[in-house]
Coordinates of C-alpha atoms in Angstrom, one line a residue:
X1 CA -6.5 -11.4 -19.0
X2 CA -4.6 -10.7 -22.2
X3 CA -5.2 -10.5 -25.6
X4 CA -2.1 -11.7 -26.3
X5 CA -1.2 -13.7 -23.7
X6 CA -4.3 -14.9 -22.0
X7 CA -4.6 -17.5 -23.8
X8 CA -0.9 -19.3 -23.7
X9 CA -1.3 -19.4 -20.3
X10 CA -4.3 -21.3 -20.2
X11 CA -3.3 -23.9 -23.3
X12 CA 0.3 -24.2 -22.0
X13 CA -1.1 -24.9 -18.3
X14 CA -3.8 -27.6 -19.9
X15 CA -1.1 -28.5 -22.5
X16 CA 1.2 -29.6 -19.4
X17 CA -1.6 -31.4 -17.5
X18 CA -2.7 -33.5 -20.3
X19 CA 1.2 -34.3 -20.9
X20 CA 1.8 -35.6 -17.6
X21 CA -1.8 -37.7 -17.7
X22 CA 0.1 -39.5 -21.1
X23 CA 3.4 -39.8 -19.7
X24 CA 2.0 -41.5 -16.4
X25 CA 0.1 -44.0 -18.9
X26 CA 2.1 -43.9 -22.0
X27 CA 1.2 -47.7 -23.3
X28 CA -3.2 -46.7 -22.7
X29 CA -2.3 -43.6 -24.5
X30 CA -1.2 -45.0 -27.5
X31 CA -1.8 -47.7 -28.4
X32 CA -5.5 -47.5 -30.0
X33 CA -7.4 -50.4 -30.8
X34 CA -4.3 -53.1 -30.2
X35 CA -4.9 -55.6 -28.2
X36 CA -4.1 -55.9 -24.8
X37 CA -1.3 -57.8 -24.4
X38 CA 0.7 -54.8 -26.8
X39 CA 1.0 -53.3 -23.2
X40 CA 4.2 -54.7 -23.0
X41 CA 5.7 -52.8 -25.9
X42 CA 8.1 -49.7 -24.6
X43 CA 10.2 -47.1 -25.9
X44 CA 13.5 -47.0 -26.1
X45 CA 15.6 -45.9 -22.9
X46 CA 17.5 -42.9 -24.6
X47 CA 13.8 -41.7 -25.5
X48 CA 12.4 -42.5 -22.6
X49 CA 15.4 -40.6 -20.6
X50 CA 15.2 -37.4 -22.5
X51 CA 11.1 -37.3 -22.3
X52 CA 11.9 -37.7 -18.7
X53 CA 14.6 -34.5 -18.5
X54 CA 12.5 -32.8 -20.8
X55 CA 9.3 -33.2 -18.5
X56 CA 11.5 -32.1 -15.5
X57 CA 12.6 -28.8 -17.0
X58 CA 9.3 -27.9 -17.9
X59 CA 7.8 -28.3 -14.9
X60 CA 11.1 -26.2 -13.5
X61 CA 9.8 -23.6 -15.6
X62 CA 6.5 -23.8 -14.8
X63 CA 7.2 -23.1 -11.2
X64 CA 9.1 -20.2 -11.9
X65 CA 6.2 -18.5 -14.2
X66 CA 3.9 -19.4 -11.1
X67 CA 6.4 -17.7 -8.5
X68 CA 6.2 -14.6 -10.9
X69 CA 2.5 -14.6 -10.8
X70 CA 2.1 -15.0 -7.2
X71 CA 4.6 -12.2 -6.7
X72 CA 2.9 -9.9 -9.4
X73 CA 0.0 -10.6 -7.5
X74 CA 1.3 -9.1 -4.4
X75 CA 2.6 -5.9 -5.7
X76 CA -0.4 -5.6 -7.7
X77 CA -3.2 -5.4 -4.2
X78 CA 0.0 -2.8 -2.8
X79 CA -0.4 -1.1 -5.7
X80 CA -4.6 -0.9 -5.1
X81 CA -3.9 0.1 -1.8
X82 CA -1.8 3.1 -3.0
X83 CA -5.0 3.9 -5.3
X84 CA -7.7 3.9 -2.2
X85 CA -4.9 6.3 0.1
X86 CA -4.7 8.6 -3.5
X87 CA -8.3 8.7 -3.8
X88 CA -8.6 9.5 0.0
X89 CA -6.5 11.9 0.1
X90 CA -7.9 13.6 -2.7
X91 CA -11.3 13.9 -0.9
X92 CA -9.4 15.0 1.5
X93 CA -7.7 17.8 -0.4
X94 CA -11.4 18.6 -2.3
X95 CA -13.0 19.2 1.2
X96 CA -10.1 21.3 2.5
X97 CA -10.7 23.7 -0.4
X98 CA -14.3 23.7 0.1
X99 CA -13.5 24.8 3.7
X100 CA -11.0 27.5 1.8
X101 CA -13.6 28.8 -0.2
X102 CA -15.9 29.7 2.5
X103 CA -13.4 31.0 4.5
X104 CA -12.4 33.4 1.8
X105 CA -15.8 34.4 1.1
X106 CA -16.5 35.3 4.9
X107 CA -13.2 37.1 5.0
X108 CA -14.1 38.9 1.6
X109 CA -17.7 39.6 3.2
X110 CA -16.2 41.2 6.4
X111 CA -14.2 42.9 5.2
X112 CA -16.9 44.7 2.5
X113 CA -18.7 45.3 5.4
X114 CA -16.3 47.0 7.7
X115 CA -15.6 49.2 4.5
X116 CA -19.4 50.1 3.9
X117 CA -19.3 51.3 7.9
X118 CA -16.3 53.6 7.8
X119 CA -17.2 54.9 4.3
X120 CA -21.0 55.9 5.5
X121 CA -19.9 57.1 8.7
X122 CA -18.1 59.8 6.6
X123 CA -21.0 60.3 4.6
X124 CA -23.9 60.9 7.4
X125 CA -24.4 64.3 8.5
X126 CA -24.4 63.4 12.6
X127 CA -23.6 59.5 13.3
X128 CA -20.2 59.6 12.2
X129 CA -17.5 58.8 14.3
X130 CA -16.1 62.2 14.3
X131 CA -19.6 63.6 15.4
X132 CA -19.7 61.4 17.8
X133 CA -16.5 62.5 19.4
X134 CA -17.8 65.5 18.6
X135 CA -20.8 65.6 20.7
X136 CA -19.2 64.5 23.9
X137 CA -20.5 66.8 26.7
X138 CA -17.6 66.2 29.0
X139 CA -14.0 65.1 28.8
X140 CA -15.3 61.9 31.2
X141 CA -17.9 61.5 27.7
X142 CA -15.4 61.9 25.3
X143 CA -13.2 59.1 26.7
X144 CA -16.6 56.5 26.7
X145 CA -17.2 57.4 23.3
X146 CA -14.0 57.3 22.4
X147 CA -13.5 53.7 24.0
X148 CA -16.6 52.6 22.5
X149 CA -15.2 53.5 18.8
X150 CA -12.5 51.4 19.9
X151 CA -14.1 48.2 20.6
X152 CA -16.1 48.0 17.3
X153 CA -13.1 48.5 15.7
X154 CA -11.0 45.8 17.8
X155 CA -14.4 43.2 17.3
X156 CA -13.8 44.2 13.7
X157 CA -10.3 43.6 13.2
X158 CA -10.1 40.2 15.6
X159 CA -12.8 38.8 13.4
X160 CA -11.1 39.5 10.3
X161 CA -7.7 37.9 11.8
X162 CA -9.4 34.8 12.8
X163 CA -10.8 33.8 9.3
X164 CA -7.4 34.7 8.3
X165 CA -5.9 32.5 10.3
X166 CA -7.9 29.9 10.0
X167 CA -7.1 29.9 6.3
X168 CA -3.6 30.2 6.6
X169 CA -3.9 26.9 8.3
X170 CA -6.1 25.5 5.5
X171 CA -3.3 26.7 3.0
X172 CA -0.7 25.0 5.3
X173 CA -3.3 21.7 5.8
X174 CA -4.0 21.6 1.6
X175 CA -0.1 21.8 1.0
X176 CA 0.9 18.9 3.2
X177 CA -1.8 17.1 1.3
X178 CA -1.0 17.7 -2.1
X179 CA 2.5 16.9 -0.6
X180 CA 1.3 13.4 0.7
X181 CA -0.6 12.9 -2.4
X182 CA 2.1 13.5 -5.1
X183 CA 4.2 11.1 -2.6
X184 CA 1.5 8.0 -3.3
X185 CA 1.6 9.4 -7.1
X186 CA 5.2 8.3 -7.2
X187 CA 4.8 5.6 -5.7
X188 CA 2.0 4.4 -7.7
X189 CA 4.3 5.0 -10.7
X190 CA 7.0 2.6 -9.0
X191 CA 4.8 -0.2 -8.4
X192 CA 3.4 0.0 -12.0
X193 CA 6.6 0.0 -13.6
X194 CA 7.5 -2.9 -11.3
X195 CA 4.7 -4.9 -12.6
X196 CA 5.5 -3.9 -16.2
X197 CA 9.0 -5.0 -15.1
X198 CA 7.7 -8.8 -13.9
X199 CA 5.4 -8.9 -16.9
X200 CA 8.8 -8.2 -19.5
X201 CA 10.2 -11.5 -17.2
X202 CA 7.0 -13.5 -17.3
X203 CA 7.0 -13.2 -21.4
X204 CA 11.1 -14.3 -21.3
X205 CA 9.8 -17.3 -19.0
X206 CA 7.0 -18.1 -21.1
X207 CA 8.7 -18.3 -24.0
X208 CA 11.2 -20.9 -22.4
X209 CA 8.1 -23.1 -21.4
X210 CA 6.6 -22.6 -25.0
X211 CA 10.3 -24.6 -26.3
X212 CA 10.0 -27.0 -23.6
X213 CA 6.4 -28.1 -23.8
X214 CA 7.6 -28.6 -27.7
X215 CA 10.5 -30.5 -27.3
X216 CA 8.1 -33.0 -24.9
X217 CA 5.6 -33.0 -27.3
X218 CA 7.9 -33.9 -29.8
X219 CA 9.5 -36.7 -27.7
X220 CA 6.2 -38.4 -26.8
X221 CA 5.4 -38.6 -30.7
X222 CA 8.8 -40.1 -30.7
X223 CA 8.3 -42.3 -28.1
X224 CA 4.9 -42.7 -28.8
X225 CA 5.8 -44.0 -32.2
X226 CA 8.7 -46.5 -30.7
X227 CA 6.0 -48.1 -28.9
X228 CA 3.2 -48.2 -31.2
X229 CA 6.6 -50.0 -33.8
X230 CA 7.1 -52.9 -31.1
X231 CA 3.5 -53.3 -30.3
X232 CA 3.2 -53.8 -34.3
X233 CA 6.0 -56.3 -34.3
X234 CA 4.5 -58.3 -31.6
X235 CA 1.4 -58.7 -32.9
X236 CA 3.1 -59.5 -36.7
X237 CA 4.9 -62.2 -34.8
X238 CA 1.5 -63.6 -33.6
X239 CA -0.2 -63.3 -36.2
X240 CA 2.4 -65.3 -37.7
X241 CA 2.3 -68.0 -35.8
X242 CA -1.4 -68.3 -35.3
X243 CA -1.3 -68.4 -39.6
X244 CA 1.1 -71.9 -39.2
X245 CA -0.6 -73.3 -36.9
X246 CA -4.3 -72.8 -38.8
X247 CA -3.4 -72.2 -42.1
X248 CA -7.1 -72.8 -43.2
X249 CA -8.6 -70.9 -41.2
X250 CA -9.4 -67.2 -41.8
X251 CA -8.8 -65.3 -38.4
X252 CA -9.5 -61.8 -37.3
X253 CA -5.8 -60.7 -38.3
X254 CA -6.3 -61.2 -41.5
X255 CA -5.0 -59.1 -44.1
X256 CA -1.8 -58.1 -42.7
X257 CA -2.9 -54.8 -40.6
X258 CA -1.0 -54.5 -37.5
X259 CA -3.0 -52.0 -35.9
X260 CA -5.8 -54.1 -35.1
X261 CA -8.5 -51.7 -36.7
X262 CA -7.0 -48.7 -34.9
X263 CA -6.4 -45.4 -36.9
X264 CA -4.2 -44.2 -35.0
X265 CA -1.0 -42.5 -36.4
X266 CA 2.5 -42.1 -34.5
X267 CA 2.8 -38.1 -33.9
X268 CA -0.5 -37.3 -34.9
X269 CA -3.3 -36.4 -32.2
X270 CA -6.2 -37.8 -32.0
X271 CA -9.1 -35.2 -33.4
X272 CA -12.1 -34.7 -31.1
X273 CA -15.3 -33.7 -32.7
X274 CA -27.4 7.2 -22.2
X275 CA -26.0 8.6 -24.5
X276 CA -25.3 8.1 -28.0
X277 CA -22.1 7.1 -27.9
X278 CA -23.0 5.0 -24.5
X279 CA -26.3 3.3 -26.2
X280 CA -23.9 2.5 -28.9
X281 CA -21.7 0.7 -26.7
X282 CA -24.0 -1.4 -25.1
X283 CA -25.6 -2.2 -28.3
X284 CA -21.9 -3.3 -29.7
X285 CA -21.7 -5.5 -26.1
X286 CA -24.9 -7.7 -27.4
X287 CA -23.3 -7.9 -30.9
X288 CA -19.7 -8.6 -30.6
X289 CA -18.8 -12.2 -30.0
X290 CA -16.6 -13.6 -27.8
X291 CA -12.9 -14.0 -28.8
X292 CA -12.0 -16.5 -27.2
X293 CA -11.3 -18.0 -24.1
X294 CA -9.6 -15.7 -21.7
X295 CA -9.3 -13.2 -24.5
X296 CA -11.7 -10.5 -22.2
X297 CA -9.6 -7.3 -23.2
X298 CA -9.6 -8.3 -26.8
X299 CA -13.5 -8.4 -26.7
X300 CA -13.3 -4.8 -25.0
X301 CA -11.5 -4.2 -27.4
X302 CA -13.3 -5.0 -30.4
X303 CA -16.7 -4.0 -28.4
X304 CA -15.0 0.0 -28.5
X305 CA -14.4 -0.7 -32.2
X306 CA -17.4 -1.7 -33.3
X307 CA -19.3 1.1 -31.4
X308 CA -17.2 3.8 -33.2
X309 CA -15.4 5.1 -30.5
X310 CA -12.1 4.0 -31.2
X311 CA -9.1 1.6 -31.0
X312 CA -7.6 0.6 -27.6
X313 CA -5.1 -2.1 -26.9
X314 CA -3.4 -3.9 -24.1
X315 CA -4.5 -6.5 -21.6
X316 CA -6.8 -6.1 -18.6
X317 CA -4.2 -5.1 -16.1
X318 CA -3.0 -2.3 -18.9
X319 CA -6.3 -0.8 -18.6
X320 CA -6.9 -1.3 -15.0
X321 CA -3.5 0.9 -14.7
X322 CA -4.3 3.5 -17.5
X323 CA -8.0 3.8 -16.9
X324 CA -9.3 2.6 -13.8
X325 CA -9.4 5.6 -11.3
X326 CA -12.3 4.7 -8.8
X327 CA -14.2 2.9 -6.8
X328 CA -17.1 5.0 -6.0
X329 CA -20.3 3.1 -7.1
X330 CA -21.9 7.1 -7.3
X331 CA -19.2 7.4 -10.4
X332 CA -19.8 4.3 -12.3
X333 CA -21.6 5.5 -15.2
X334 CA -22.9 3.1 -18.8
X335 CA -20.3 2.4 -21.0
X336 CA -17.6 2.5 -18.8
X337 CA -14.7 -0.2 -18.2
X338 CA -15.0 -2.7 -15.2
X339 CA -11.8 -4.6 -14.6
X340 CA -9.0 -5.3 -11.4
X341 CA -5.7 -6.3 -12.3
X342 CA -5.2 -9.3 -10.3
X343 CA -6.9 -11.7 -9.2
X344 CA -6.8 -15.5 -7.9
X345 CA -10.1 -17.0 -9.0
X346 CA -9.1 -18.3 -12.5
X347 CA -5.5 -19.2 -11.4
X348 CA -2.0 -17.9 -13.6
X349 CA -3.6 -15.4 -16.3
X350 CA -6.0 -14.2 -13.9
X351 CA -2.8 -13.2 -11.5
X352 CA -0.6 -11.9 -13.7
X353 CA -3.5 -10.2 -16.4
X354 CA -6.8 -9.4 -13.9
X355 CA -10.2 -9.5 -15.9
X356 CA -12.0 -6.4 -17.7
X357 CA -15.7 -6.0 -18.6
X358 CA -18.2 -3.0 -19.9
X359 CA -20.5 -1.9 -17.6
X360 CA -24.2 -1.7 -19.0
X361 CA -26.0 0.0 -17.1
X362 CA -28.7 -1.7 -14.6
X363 CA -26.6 -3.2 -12.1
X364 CA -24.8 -5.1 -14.8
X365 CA -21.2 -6.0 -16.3
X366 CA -20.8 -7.8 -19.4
X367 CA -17.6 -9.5 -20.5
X368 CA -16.0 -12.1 -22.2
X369 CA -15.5 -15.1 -19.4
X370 CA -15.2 -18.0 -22.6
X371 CA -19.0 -16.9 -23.7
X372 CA -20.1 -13.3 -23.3
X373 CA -21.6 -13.2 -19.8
X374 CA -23.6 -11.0 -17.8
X375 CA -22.9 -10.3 -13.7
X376 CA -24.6 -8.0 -11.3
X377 CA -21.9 -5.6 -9.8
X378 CA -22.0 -7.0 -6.7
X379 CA -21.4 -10.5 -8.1
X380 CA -18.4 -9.1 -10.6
X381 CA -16.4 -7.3 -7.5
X382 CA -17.3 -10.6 -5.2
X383 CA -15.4 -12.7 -8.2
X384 CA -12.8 -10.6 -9.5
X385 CA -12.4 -8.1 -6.5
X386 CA -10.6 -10.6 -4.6
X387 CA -6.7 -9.2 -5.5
X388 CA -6.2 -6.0 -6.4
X389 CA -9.6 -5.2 -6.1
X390 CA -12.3 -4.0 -8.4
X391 CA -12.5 0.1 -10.2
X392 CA -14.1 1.6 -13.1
X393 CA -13.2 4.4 -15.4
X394 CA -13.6 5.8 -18.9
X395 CA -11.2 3.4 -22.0
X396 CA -8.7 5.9 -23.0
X397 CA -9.9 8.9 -20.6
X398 CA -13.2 9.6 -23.5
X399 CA -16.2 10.0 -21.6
X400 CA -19.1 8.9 -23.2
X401 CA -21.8 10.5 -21.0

């Protein structure tokens, strides 16, 4: 969800559904407090007709912003698939140069040790190898000892070529990784600059549905007040009549109002009555209100604010991208950011914007769903985790731990 856009979605997509209820029942609508029979007041048809191209185009438009979420939607689980094969391959990469090390340390080891031998068989008095030569009784002796020499040396020197062959092909292994690994890197950049692409096109979409969903409202106040006019004149003409034919009596039209004891006006709506830095995060979760609906990065937001750490912008799937790095419950630490960056459970802005929480340590992620709310892990990733999927990381790379 966005701080900036969250919201539009969800008022321009209840803002066309409540059109459509009035425009299927434009006489129940409007007429408040008239009497029944006003029913057969209407509009006139040039109003009429351009309410009905109006509604057409905005619902045009509406399938278009929908066909961009649904397709950001897709790239956006692609492009959390391409984050699980990076972080895979980076364990991957991590345990090959564990392998390394300890292949460099036995290498480094043997060969120390084979120095140690040839330096103190130079040293000793009588169990050198030259003494031992030396000492041979016979030429048949000489050759043993000779051929014994040999073969510590050979165990020696295969030993040392082993380990350094099996590190060569670590090296070699480790390389092809990286390799691999700075080939999903790109193509993680790609698909986020694909999605900033659709998002750039959602806003230019948007902003043609926020003109049409004006221009209807504006013709329904027109053709809202056309009706509510004849309705008026029909019941003046009754009451008219009813005041010749009973002109001593007093009757409930009395007093010349044509609305019946309505207030209803032509246009107008009708008004509805750990550490420190971590502690001080979680203590700014309890204490920072809600924004508003949808508005779950702008309570983030204002939640890193208020604790002192600083000022972070962007919507939900802007940090997810930025910020968001794993998925390893072992790595989820208090104060840290909880967010996917899309998902299908609260339909157009949860597509195109994903949701982001703070996680509080305990097993539990607060964020702004409306009201402030708080989730187990299990029961945040089982709601949100249903798109791109679910990962956590520290707002603007600070750790707080």
């Amino acid at each position: 969800m966005s701080p900036n856009n969250d919201s539009i979605f969800t008022q321009e997509l209840s803002r066309r559904t409540a059109l459509k209820a009035l425009f299927g029942a434009a006489s129940a609508a409007v007429l408040f407090g008239l009497p029944t029979r006003a029913h057969a007041a209407e509009a006139s048809q040039e109003t009429t007709d351009k309410l009905n191209a109006a509604q057409a185009q905005l619902d045009e438009v509406q399938a278009q912003l929908d066909s961009i979420a649904n397709e950001y939607a897709a790239l956006a689980n692609k492009n959390a698939q391409t984050l699980n094969d990076i972080e895979g391959v980076q364990g991957q990469i991590d345990d090959t140069q564990e392998q390394i090390d300890t292949k460099k340390s036995e290498l480094k080891k043997k060969r120390n040790d084979l120095s140690d031998r040839v330096a103190a068989s130079y040293k000793s008095g009588g169990t050198n190898i030259l003494s031992l030569l030396l000492a041979s009784g016979s030429f048949e002796e000489l050759v043993a000892n000779a051929h014994y020499v040999e073969k510590i040396n050979k165990s020696d020197r295969d030993a040392i070529e082993d380990i350094q062959t099996i590190q060569k092909e670590l090296d070699t292994q480790k390389s092809e990784l990286e390799s691999q690994k700075a080939d999903l890197e790109k193509l993680k950049d790609q698909q986020t600059a694909q999605m900033q692409d659709m998002q750039a096109k959602q806003q230019e979409v948007q902003t043609v549905l926020n003109g049409l969903s004006d221009d209807v409202k504006e013709l329904m106040a027109q053709r809202d007040s056309e009706i509510l006019a004849a309705a008026q004149a029909e019941e003046a003409a009754k009451k008219a009549a009813a005041a010749a034919a009973a002109a001593n009596k007093n009757n409930s039209y009395s007093g010349g109002s044509s609305s019946g004891g309505g207030s209803y006006a032509p246009g107008t709506p009708q008004q509805n009555a750990g550490s420190g830095k971590q502690q001080a995060v979680v203590n700014a979760c309890y204490s920072t209100p809600s924004p508003g609906q949808n508005w779950c990065a702008a309570w983030v937001t204002n939640v890193f604010r208020n604790a002192g750490v600083g000022y972070f912008g962007g919507n939900a799937c802007d940090m997810f991208n930025a910020w968001c790095y794993s998925s390893n419950r072992s790595a989820l630490q208090v104060g840290m950011i909880v967010a996917d960056s899309s998902h299908s459970g609260t339909g157009t802005p949860g597509l195109l914007y994903g949701h982001v929480g703070i996680y509080v340590g305990g097993g539990i992620v607060m964020s702004n769903e409306g009201a402030i709310t708080s989730r187990s892990l299990d029961s945040f990733i089982g709601f949100y985790g249903t798109g791109s999927g679910v990962r956590w990381g520290w707002l603007g790379g600070i750790s707080l731990s």
